XYZ file of C-alpha atoms in Angstrom:
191
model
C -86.182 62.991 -32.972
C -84.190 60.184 -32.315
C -83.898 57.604 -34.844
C -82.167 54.121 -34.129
C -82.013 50.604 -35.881
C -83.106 47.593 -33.851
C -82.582 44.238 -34.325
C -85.263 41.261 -34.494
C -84.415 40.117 -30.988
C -84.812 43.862 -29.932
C -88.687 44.270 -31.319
C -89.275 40.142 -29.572
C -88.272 41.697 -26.418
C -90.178 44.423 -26.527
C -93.424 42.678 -27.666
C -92.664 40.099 -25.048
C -92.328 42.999 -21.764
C -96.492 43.068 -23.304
C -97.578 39.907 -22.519
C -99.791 40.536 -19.233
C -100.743 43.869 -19.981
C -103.399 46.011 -22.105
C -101.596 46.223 -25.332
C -104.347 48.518 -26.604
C -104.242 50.847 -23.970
C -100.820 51.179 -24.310
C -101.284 51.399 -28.270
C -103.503 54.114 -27.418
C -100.226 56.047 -25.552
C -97.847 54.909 -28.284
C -99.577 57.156 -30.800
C -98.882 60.104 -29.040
C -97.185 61.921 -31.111
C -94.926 63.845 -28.468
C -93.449 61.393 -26.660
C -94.433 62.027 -22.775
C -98.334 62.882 -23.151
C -100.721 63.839 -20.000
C -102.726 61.397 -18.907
C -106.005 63.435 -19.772
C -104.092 63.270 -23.530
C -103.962 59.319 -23.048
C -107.219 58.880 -21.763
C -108.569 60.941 -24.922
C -106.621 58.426 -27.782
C -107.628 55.736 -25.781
C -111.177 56.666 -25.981
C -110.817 57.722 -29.910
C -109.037 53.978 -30.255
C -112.201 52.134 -28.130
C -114.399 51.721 -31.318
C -111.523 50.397 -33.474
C -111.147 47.344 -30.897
C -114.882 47.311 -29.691
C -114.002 47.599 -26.382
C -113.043 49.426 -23.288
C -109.992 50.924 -23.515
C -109.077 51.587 -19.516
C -105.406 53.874 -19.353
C -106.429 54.516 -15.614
C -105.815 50.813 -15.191
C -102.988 50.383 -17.858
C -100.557 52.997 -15.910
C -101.163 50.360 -12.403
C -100.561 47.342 -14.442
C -97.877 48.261 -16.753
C -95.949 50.500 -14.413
C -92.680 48.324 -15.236
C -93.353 50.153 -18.392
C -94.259 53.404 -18.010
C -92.535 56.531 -16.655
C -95.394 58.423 -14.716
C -94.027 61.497 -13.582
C -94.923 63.341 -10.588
C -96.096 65.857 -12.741
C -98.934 63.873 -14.470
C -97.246 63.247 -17.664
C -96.648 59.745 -18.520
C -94.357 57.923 -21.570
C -92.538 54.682 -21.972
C -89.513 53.569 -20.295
C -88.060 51.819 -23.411
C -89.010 53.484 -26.900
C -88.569 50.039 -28.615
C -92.181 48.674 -26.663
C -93.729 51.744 -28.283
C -92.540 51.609 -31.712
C -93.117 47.853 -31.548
C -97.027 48.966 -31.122
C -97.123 51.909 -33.279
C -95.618 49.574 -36.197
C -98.239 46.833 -35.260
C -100.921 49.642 -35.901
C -103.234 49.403 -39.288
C -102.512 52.695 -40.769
C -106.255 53.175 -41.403
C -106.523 52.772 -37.539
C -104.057 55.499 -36.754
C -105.456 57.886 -38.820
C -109.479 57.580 -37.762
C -108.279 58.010 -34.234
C -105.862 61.093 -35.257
C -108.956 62.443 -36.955
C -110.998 62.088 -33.468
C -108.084 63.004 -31.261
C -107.649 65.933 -33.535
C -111.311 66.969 -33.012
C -110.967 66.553 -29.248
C -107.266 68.247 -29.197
C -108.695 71.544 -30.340
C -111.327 72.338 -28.185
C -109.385 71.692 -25.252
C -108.102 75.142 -23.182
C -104.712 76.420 -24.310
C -103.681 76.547 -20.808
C -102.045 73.430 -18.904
C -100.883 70.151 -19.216
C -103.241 69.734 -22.408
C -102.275 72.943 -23.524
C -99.219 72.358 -23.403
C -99.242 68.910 -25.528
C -101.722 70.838 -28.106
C -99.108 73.295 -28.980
C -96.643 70.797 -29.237
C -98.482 68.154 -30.739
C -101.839 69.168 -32.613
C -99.212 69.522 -35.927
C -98.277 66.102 -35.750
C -101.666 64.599 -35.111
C -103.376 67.334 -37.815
C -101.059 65.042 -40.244
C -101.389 61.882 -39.018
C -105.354 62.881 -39.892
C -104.723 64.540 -43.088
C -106.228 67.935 -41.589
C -103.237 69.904 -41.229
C -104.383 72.974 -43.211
C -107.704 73.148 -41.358
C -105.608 73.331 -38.409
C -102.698 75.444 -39.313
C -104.472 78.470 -37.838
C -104.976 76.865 -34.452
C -100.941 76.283 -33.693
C -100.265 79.543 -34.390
C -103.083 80.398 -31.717
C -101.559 77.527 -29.625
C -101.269 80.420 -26.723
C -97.861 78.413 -25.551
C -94.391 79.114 -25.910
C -92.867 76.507 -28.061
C -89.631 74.821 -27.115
C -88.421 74.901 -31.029
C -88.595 77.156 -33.905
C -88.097 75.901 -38.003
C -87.000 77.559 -40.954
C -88.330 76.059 -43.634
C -86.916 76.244 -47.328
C -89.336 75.958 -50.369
C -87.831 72.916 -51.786
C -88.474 71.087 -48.270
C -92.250 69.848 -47.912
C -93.783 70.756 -44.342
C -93.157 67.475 -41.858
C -89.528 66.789 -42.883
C -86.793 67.877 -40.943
C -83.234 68.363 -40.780
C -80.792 69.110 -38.004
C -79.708 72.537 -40.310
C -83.646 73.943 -40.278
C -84.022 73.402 -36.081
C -83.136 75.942 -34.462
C -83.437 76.362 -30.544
C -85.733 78.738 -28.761
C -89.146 79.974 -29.055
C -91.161 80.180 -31.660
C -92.631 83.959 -31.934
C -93.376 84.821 -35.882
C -92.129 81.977 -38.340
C -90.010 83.414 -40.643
C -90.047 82.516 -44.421
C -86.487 81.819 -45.356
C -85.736 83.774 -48.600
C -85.153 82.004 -52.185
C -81.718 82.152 -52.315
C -81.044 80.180 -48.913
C -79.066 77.050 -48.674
C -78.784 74.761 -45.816
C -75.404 74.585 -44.310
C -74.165 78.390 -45.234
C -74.290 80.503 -42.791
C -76.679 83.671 -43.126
């Protein structure tokens, strides 16, 4: 995770590159929670985000219109150019809104096949969206099913509640069996 401080004139330029386009279709990709999302994965929030604005909610049409800012990769994944447009729209977001469509997303995010692109973005992402929903212990059981070789692995330590992170519990590789890290370890020593 990247974390950076913007300036005033940096969020007014990136609600400005908006003007033109389908803000809520591109609200709809901006709560993705892993940052380049399939477009079957966009098309899904923006469908769980259509009865929050009580309308259609078209990313098909967003990706042609706001291609200035979106990345669309040959490979069907698409995120934002500049992370600044995004976070302008994810900040703009009632948090009652983000969490009804992470509850529907989450619905739809489990039933879909742990194999490709959406497979993919459900192991990497159904944790993030389980929380956003406030359903992460109903679906603890299906990221450990996730069928996908995560990128990442975590040790967690007992006084550090689940979601936060720190560079010294990351660790790369895959995830195979999370380990519990014993009572007596400290961040920063070495093992």
């Amino acid at each position: 995770m990247v974390v950076t401080l913007q300036s005033a004139t940096g969020r007014e330029r990136a609600e400005q590159q908006l003007v033109g386009t389908d803000a809520d279709a591109l609200r709809a990709l901006a709560l993705a929670e892993v940052r380049r999302a399939p477009l079957a994965v966009w098309k899904a929030l923006a469908q769980a985000l259509e009865s929050h604005t009580g309308r259609a909610v078209d990313a098909t049409a967003a990706l042609r219109s706001a291609d200035e800012l979106l990345d669309a990769g040959g490979d069907g994944w698409v995120s934002f150019r500049d992370e600044r447009v995004a976070e302008s729209l994810r900040h703009a977001t009632d948090p009652d809104v983000v969490r009804a469509v992470s509850l529907a997303f989450v619905d739809w995010l489990r039933n879909q096949p742990a194999t490709g692109a959406t497979g993919r973005y459900r192991a990497q992402g159904l944790a993030m969206h389980a929380v956003q929903a406030g359903r992460f212990g109903e679906t603890a059981a299906d990221i450990a099913a996730a069928g996908q070789r995560l990128p990442w692995r975590v040790r967690w330590a007992h006084w550090r509640p689940p979601g936060a992170l720190s560079a010294t519990f990351i660790r790369p590789g895959p995830l195979d069996r999370p380990l519990v890290a014993p009572d007596e370890y400290s961040p920063g020593e070495q093992p």
